[in-house]
Amino acid sequence: MTRVLSCIQPTGEVHLGNYLGALRTWVAGQHKADVFHGIVDLHALTVTEKPGLIGTNTLQLAAMLFAVGLDPDVATVFVQSHIAEHSQLGWIMECTVSFGELSRMTQFKDKSAKREAEFVSAGLFTYPALQAADILLYDANEVPVGDDQRQHIEITRDIAIRFNHRFGETFVIPKAVTPASGARVMDLQSPTSKMSKSGDDDSGVIYMLDEPSKIEKKFKRAVTDSDSEVVFDRERKPGVANLLEILAATTNSTPQKTAESYTRYGDLKSASADAVIAMLAPIQKRYNELLGDKAELMRLIHKGNDRAQVVASATLARAQKSIGFLSSK
Ligand code: TRP
């Protein structure tokens, strides 16, 4: 069966764009392939300095992944820092990639430029080597990623090919695949940009844990336009199109069809709010149950970790053997 790996950083609250755009497709995908989902806390460390924050975010993200429907008996959900092999293979990857290659990564250039006066860790620079370790440890055939991550998958392939060439066949060569397309959810206040937690103003962002009254308020204030026709036209009417896209994704319909049922913006907004509130209610309930029962949540995490560990340690041992390190046994 095809092995698919996707990872997510524990860097803040999950929002509706993450869910409808990605997480929901992960849930559907768990029955179609052998899926591994890593919560990559070591990657988050490249930009985190506050003590305790990463652990809390990791626990909350794990609860959310299970709450949205990843089944711990089907999908392998694991925490990157719990599997020491990531760091171990990460170093080997750093020695298999060149300084020049890492220097060409556009994400490093963007992120380090954005951090300006802030601390730019060496980890931010070697980040793709750790990502290569994540992927190669699990013999992943496919890695579904957006455009921003394609370069990191390319460099992973280059590293794997180079390693295999230097030390003999060891790693499966992965390929980047376009993720099963989820909905494209835009910010409710600026509907030409993607819903994202990185903006300063989050009044256009629906968080998975928002209370119903907050969701209603955010939809009520959503930007539309000055005419009043409900049609799906992303170019001309991005605000209305976004509401239609969200409502359609939530009710398993199409934006075009959804548009036919509404004539007034107010009705479209309140229907969207109601549908999102209804969709999120069981997820929020399950999330709160899991966070309220940490022992159970840890049990689910350990289940994934245990499965991940078996694969990761076998792959690391294979790589160490190929290199020819002196065995400690
Ligand atoms: N770099 C990815 C991101 O920022 C996260 C990530 C880390 C990842 N390791 C991975 C994604 C392995 C896919 C496979 O989104």
CSV table of C-alpha atoms and ligand atoms in Angstrom, one decimal:
chain,number,residue,atom,x,y,z
A,1,MET,CA,0.0,0.0,0.0
A,2,THR,CA,1.2,3.5,-0.7
A,3,ARG,CA,2.8,5.2,2.3
A,4,VAL,CA,1.8,8.8,2.6
A,5,LEU,CA,3.3,11.2,5.0
A,6,SER,CA,2.1,14.7,6.0
A,7,CYS,CA,3.2,16.8,8.9
A,8,ILE,CA,1.9,19.8,10.7
A,9,GLN,CA,3.7,22.2,13.0
A,10,PRO,CA,2.2,22.9,16.4
A,11,THR,CA,2.4,26.6,16.1
A,12,GLY,CA,-1.0,27.9,17.1
A,13,GLU,CA,-4.7,27.5,16.9
A,14,VAL,CA,-6.2,25.4,14.1
A,15,HIS,CA,-8.7,27.4,12.0
A,16,LEU,CA,-11.5,26.6,9.5
A,17,GLY,CA,-9.1,27.1,6.5
A,18,ASN,CA,-6.7,24.4,7.9
A,19,TYR,CA,-9.7,22.1,8.4
A,20,LEU,CA,-11.6,22.5,5.2
A,21,GLY,CA,-8.4,22.9,3.2
A,22,ALA,CA,-6.3,20.1,4.6
A,23,LEU,CA,-7.3,18.2,7.8
A,24,ARG,CA,-10.6,17.1,6.4
A,25,THR,CA,-8.8,15.6,3.4
A,26,TRP,CA,-6.4,13.8,5.8
A,27,VAL,CA,-9.4,12.2,7.5
A,28,ALA,CA,-10.8,11.0,4.1
A,29,GLY,CA,-7.4,9.9,3.0
A,30,GLN,CA,-6.7,7.6,6.0
A,31,HIS,CA,-8.7,4.8,4.4
A,32,LYS,CA,-7.0,5.1,1.0
A,33,ALA,CA,-3.4,4.7,1.9
A,34,ASP,CA,-1.1,3.9,4.8
A,35,VAL,CA,-0.9,7.4,6.3
A,36,PHE,CA,1.6,8.8,8.8
A,37,HIS,CA,0.9,12.2,10.3
A,38,GLY,CA,3.7,13.8,12.3
A,39,ILE,CA,3.2,16.7,14.7
A,40,VAL,CA,6.5,18.3,14.0
A,41,ASP,CA,7.4,20.1,17.2
A,42,LEU,CA,11.2,20.1,16.5
A,43,HIS,CA,10.5,22.2,13.4
A,44,ALA,CA,8.4,24.5,15.5
A,45,LEU,CA,11.4,25.0,17.8
A,46,THR,CA,13.2,26.9,14.9
A,47,VAL,CA,11.0,29.9,15.8
A,48,THR,CA,9.9,29.2,19.4
A,49,GLU,CA,11.6,30.6,22.5
A,50,LYS,CA,9.0,30.5,25.3
A,51,PRO,CA,9.2,27.5,27.7
A,52,GLY,CA,6.2,25.2,27.8
A,53,LEU,CA,4.5,26.6,24.7
A,54,ILE,CA,5.5,23.8,22.3
A,55,GLY,CA,4.3,21.0,24.6
A,56,THR,CA,0.9,22.6,25.2
A,57,ASN,CA,0.5,23.3,21.5
A,58,THR,CA,1.5,19.8,20.6
A,59,LEU,CA,-1.1,18.3,23.0
A,60,GLN,CA,-3.8,20.6,21.8
A,61,LEU,CA,-3.0,19.8,18.1
A,62,ALA,CA,-3.0,16.1,18.8
A,63,ALA,CA,-6.5,16.4,20.4
A,64,MET,CA,-7.7,18.4,17.4
A,65,LEU,CA,-6.4,15.8,14.9
A,66,PHE,CA,-8.2,13.0,16.7
A,67,ALA,CA,-11.3,15.2,17.2
A,68,VAL,CA,-11.6,15.9,13.5
A,69,GLY,CA,-11.6,12.2,12.9
A,70,LEU,CA,-8.2,10.7,12.4
A,71,ASP,CA,-8.6,7.2,13.8
A,72,PRO,CA,-5.7,6.2,15.9
A,73,ASP,CA,-6.3,2.6,14.8
A,74,VAL,CA,-6.0,3.5,11.2
A,75,ALA,CA,-3.8,6.6,10.9
A,76,THR,CA,-0.4,6.8,12.5
A,77,VAL,CA,-0.3,10.1,14.4
A,78,PHE,CA,3.0,10.7,16.2
A,79,VAL,CA,5.0,13.4,17.9
A,80,GLN,CA,8.3,14.1,16.2
A,81,SER,CA,10.3,14.8,19.3
A,82,HIS,CA,9.1,11.5,20.9
A,83,ILE,CA,10.9,9.6,18.1
A,84,ALA,CA,14.6,10.3,18.7
A,85,GLU,CA,15.4,8.9,15.2
A,86,HIS,CA,14.3,12.2,13.7
A,87,SER,CA,17.1,14.1,15.3
A,88,GLN,CA,19.6,11.2,14.7
A,89,LEU,CA,18.8,11.0,11.0
A,90,GLY,CA,18.5,14.8,10.8
A,91,TRP,CA,22.3,15.1,11.5
A,92,ILE,CA,23.1,12.5,8.8
A,93,MET,CA,20.9,14.5,6.4
A,94,GLU,CA,22.8,17.7,7.3
A,95,CYS,CA,26.0,15.9,6.2
A,96,THR,CA,24.4,14.8,3.0
A,97,VAL,CA,23.1,18.2,1.9
A,98,SER,CA,25.4,21.1,1.0
A,99,PHE,CA,25.5,24.6,2.4
A,100,GLY,CA,24.8,25.9,-1.1
A,101,GLU,CA,21.7,23.8,-1.5
A,102,LEU,CA,20.3,25.0,1.8
A,103,SER,CA,21.1,28.6,0.9
A,104,ARG,CA,18.8,28.4,-2.1
A,105,MET,CA,15.7,27.5,-0.1
A,106,THR,CA,13.2,30.3,-0.7
A,107,GLN,CA,11.4,29.6,2.6
A,108,PHE,CA,14.6,30.2,4.5
A,109,LYS,CA,15.2,33.4,2.7
A,110,ASP,CA,11.6,34.6,3.4
A,111,LYS,CA,11.5,33.5,7.0
A,112,SER,CA,14.9,34.8,7.9
A,113,ALA,CA,14.2,38.1,6.2
A,114,LYS,CA,10.8,38.4,8.1
A,115,ARG,CA,12.6,37.8,11.4
A,116,GLU,CA,14.9,40.8,10.8
A,117,ALA,CA,16.0,41.9,14.2
A,118,GLU,CA,14.9,38.6,15.8
A,119,PHE,CA,17.0,35.6,16.5
A,120,VAL,CA,17.6,33.5,13.3
A,121,SER,CA,18.5,30.1,14.5
A,122,ALA,CA,20.8,27.8,12.6
A,123,GLY,CA,17.9,25.3,12.8
A,124,LEU,CA,15.9,27.6,10.6
A,125,PHE,CA,18.6,27.2,8.0
A,126,THR,CA,19.0,23.4,8.4
A,127,TYR,CA,15.3,22.9,8.6
A,128,PRO,CA,15.0,21.1,5.3
A,129,ALA,CA,17.5,18.4,6.4
A,130,LEU,CA,15.3,17.6,9.4
A,131,GLN,CA,12.3,17.6,7.0
A,132,ALA,CA,14.2,15.1,4.8
A,133,ALA,CA,14.7,12.9,7.8
A,134,ASP,CA,11.0,13.0,8.6
A,135,ILE,CA,10.1,11.8,5.2
A,136,LEU,CA,12.9,9.3,4.6
A,137,LEU,CA,12.5,7.6,8.0
A,138,TYR,CA,9.1,6.4,7.0
A,139,ASP,CA,9.9,5.2,3.5
A,140,ALA,CA,7.2,7.6,2.4
A,141,ASN,CA,6.2,7.2,-1.3
A,142,GLU,CA,4.1,10.3,-1.4
A,143,VAL,CA,4.2,13.6,0.4
A,144,PRO,CA,1.1,15.8,-0.2
A,145,VAL,CA,2.3,19.4,0.0
A,146,GLY,CA,1.3,22.9,-1.2
A,147,ASP,CA,3.5,24.9,-3.5
A,148,ASP,CA,5.4,26.5,-0.6
A,149,GLN,CA,6.8,23.1,0.4
A,150,ARG,CA,7.7,21.7,-3.1
A,151,GLN,CA,11.3,22.9,-2.9
A,152,HIS,CA,11.7,21.0,0.4
A,153,ILE,CA,10.5,17.8,-1.2
A,154,GLU,CA,12.8,18.3,-4.1
A,155,ILE,CA,15.8,18.7,-1.8
A,156,THR,CA,14.7,15.6,0.1
A,157,ARG,CA,14.8,13.6,-3.2
A,158,ASP,CA,18.2,15.0,-4.0
A,159,ILE,CA,19.5,14.1,-0.5
A,160,ALA,CA,18.0,10.5,-0.8
A,161,ILE,CA,19.5,10.0,-4.3
A,162,ARG,CA,22.9,11.3,-3.2
A,163,PHE,CA,22.9,9.1,0.0
A,164,ASN,CA,21.9,6.0,-2.0
A,165,HIS,CA,24.6,6.8,-4.5
A,166,ARG,CA,27.3,7.3,-1.8
A,167,PHE,CA,26.4,4.5,0.6
A,168,GLY,CA,24.2,2.1,-1.4
A,169,GLU,CA,20.4,1.7,-1.8
A,170,THR,CA,18.9,2.7,1.5
A,171,PHE,CA,16.1,5.2,1.1
A,172,VAL,CA,12.8,5.1,-0.8
A,173,ILE,CA,12.7,8.2,-3.1
A,174,PRO,CA,9.6,10.1,-2.2
A,175,LYS,CA,7.6,12.3,-4.5
A,176,ALA,CA,5.6,15.4,-3.9
A,177,VAL,CA,1.9,15.1,-4.7
A,178,THR,CA,-0.8,17.7,-5.0
A,179,PRO,CA,-3.1,17.1,-1.9
A,180,ALA,CA,-6.6,16.0,-2.4
A,181,SER,CA,-8.2,19.4,-3.0
A,182,GLY,CA,-10.1,20.8,-0.1
A,183,ALA,CA,-11.9,24.0,-0.1
A,184,ARG,CA,-10.0,27.3,-0.5
A,185,VAL,CA,-11.1,29.3,2.5
A,186,MET,CA,-10.2,33.0,2.5
A,187,ASP,CA,-10.2,35.5,5.3
A,188,LEU,CA,-13.7,36.8,6.0
A,189,GLN,CA,-12.3,40.4,6.4
A,190,SER,CA,-10.0,40.3,3.4
A,191,PRO,CA,-11.4,37.7,1.1
A,192,THR,CA,-8.6,37.9,-1.4
A,193,SER,CA,-6.1,36.5,1.0
A,194,LYS,CA,-6.1,33.0,2.5
A,195,MET,CA,-7.5,32.5,5.9
A,196,SER,CA,-4.4,32.4,8.1
A,197,LYS,CA,-3.4,32.7,11.7
A,198,SER,CA,-0.3,34.8,10.8
A,199,GLY,CA,-2.1,38.1,10.2
A,200,ASP,CA,-2.2,40.7,13.0
A,201,ASP,CA,-5.9,41.0,12.8
A,202,ASP,CA,-7.9,37.7,13.2
A,203,SER,CA,-11.4,39.1,13.0
A,204,GLY,CA,-11.7,37.3,9.6
A,205,VAL,CA,-10.4,34.0,11.0
A,206,ILE,CA,-12.8,31.3,12.3
A,207,TYR,CA,-11.0,29.1,14.8
A,208,MET,CA,-12.0,25.5,15.3
A,209,LEU,CA,-12.7,26.3,19.0
A,210,ASP,CA,-14.6,29.5,18.5
A,211,GLU,CA,-17.9,29.7,20.4
A,212,PRO,CA,-21.1,29.9,18.4
A,213,SER,CA,-21.7,33.5,19.3
A,214,LYS,CA,-18.3,34.4,18.1
A,215,ILE,CA,-18.7,32.5,14.8
A,216,GLU,CA,-22.0,34.3,14.2
A,217,LYS,CA,-20.4,37.7,14.8
A,218,LYS,CA,-17.5,37.0,12.5
A,219,PHE,CA,-19.9,35.9,9.7
A,220,LYS,CA,-22.2,38.8,10.3
A,221,ARG,CA,-19.3,41.2,9.8
A,222,ALA,CA,-17.8,39.3,6.8
A,223,VAL,CA,-16.9,41.6,3.9
A,224,THR,CA,-19.2,41.3,0.9
A,225,ASP,CA,-19.6,44.1,-1.6
A,226,SER,CA,-21.9,47.0,-2.4
A,227,ASP,CA,-24.3,45.2,-4.9
A,228,SER,CA,-26.5,42.6,-3.6
A,229,GLU,CA,-26.5,39.7,-6.0
A,230,VAL,CA,-25.7,36.2,-4.7
A,231,VAL,CA,-23.6,34.6,-7.5
A,232,PHE,CA,-20.3,32.6,-7.3
A,233,ASP,CA,-17.7,34.8,-8.9
A,234,ARG,CA,-14.3,34.8,-7.2
A,235,GLU,CA,-12.9,37.6,-9.3
A,236,ARG,CA,-15.7,40.1,-9.1
A,237,LYS,CA,-17.2,39.1,-5.8
A,238,PRO,CA,-14.5,37.5,-3.6
A,239,GLY,CA,-16.4,38.0,-0.3
A,240,VAL,CA,-19.6,36.4,-1.4
A,241,ALA,CA,-17.7,33.7,-3.2
A,242,ASN,CA,-15.8,32.8,0.0
A,243,LEU,CA,-19.1,32.5,1.9
A,244,LEU,CA,-20.5,30.3,-0.8
A,245,GLU,CA,-17.3,28.2,-0.8
A,246,ILE,CA,-17.5,27.8,3.0
A,247,LEU,CA,-21.2,27.0,3.1
A,248,ALA,CA,-20.8,24.5,0.2
A,249,ALA,CA,-17.8,22.8,1.7
A,250,THR,CA,-19.7,22.5,5.0
A,251,THR,CA,-22.8,21.1,3.5
A,252,ASN,CA,-21.2,19.0,0.8
A,253,SER,CA,-22.5,21.0,-2.0
A,254,THR,CA,-21.0,23.2,-4.7
A,255,PRO,CA,-20.7,27.0,-4.4
A,256,GLN,CA,-22.6,27.4,-7.7
A,257,LYS,CA,-25.5,25.3,-6.5
A,258,THR,CA,-25.5,26.9,-3.1
A,259,ALA,CA,-25.7,30.4,-4.7
A,260,GLU,CA,-29.1,29.4,-6.2
A,261,SER,CA,-30.7,29.0,-2.8
A,262,TYR,CA,-30.0,32.6,-1.6
A,263,THR,CA,-31.0,36.0,-2.7
A,264,ARG,CA,-29.8,38.1,0.3
A,265,TYR,CA,-26.4,38.5,1.8
A,266,GLY,CA,-27.8,38.5,5.3
A,267,ASP,CA,-29.4,35.1,4.8
A,268,LEU,CA,-26.2,33.7,3.2
A,269,LYS,CA,-24.2,34.9,6.2
A,270,SER,CA,-26.5,33.4,8.8
A,271,ALA,CA,-26.8,30.1,6.9
A,272,SER,CA,-23.0,29.9,6.7
A,273,ALA,CA,-22.6,30.6,10.4
A,274,ASP,CA,-25.3,28.0,11.3
A,275,ALA,CA,-23.7,25.4,9.1
A,276,VAL,CA,-20.2,26.0,10.5
A,277,ILE,CA,-21.5,26.0,14.1
A,278,ALA,CA,-23.3,22.7,13.5
A,279,MET,CA,-20.2,21.2,11.8
A,280,LEU,CA,-17.9,22.3,14.6
A,281,ALA,CA,-20.1,21.3,17.6
A,282,PRO,CA,-19.2,17.6,17.6
A,283,ILE,CA,-15.5,18.3,16.9
A,284,GLN,CA,-15.4,20.8,19.8
A,285,LYS,CA,-17.1,18.3,22.1
A,286,ARG,CA,-14.7,15.5,21.3
A,287,TYR,CA,-11.7,17.9,21.6
A,288,ASN,CA,-12.8,19.0,25.1
A,289,GLU,CA,-13.4,15.4,26.1
A,290,LEU,CA,-9.9,14.5,25.0
A,291,LEU,CA,-8.2,17.4,26.7
A,292,GLY,CA,-10.2,16.7,29.8
A,293,ASP,CA,-8.8,13.2,29.9
A,294,LYS,CA,-5.1,13.6,29.4
A,295,ALA,CA,-4.4,9.9,30.1
A,296,GLU,CA,-6.7,8.8,27.2
A,297,LEU,CA,-5.2,11.4,24.9
A,298,MET,CA,-1.7,10.3,25.8
A,299,ARG,CA,-2.7,6.7,25.2
A,300,LEU,CA,-3.8,7.6,21.6
A,301,ILE,CA,-0.5,9.5,21.0
A,302,HIS,CA,1.5,6.6,22.3
A,303,LYS,CA,-0.4,4.3,19.9
A,304,GLY,CA,0.8,6.3,17.0
A,305,ASN,CA,4.3,6.8,18.4
A,306,ASP,CA,4.8,3.1,18.9
A,307,ARG,CA,3.9,2.3,15.3
A,308,ALA,CA,6.1,5.2,14.0
A,309,GLN,CA,9.0,4.1,16.3
A,310,VAL,CA,9.1,0.6,14.7
A,311,VAL,CA,9.4,2.0,11.2
A,312,ALA,CA,11.8,4.8,12.1
A,313,SER,CA,14.2,2.7,14.1
A,314,ALA,CA,14.5,0.1,11.3
A,315,THR,CA,15.2,2.8,8.7
A,316,LEU,CA,17.8,4.6,10.9
A,317,ALA,CA,19.5,1.3,11.5
A,318,ARG,CA,19.6,0.6,7.8
A,319,ALA,CA,21.1,4.1,7.1
A,320,GLN,CA,23.7,3.6,9.9
A,321,LYS,CA,24.7,0.3,8.5
A,322,SER,CA,25.0,1.6,4.9
A,323,ILE,CA,27.3,4.4,6.2
A,324,GLY,CA,29.3,1.8,8.1
A,325,PHE,CA,29.4,3.3,11.6
A,326,LEU,CA,31.0,1.0,14.1
A,327,SER,CA,28.2,-1.0,15.6
A,328,SER,CA,27.8,-0.6,19.4
A,329,LYS,CA,26.6,-4.2,19.7
B,1,TRP,N1,7.8,22.1,6.5
B,1,TRP,C1,6.4,21.8,6.6
B,1,TRP,C2,5.6,23.0,6.8
B,1,TRP,O1,6.1,24.1,7.2
B,1,TRP,C3,6.2,20.9,7.8
B,1,TRP,C4,6.9,19.6,7.7
B,1,TRP,C5,7.9,19.2,8.5
B,1,TRP,C6,6.6,18.6,6.8
B,1,TRP,N2,8.3,17.9,8.1
B,1,TRP,C7,7.5,17.5,7.1
B,1,TRP,C8,5.7,18.4,5.7
B,1,TRP,C9,7.5,16.4,6.3
B,1,TRP,C10,5.7,17.3,5.0
B,1,TRP,C11,6.6,16.2,5.3
B,1,TRP,O2,4.4,23.0,6.5
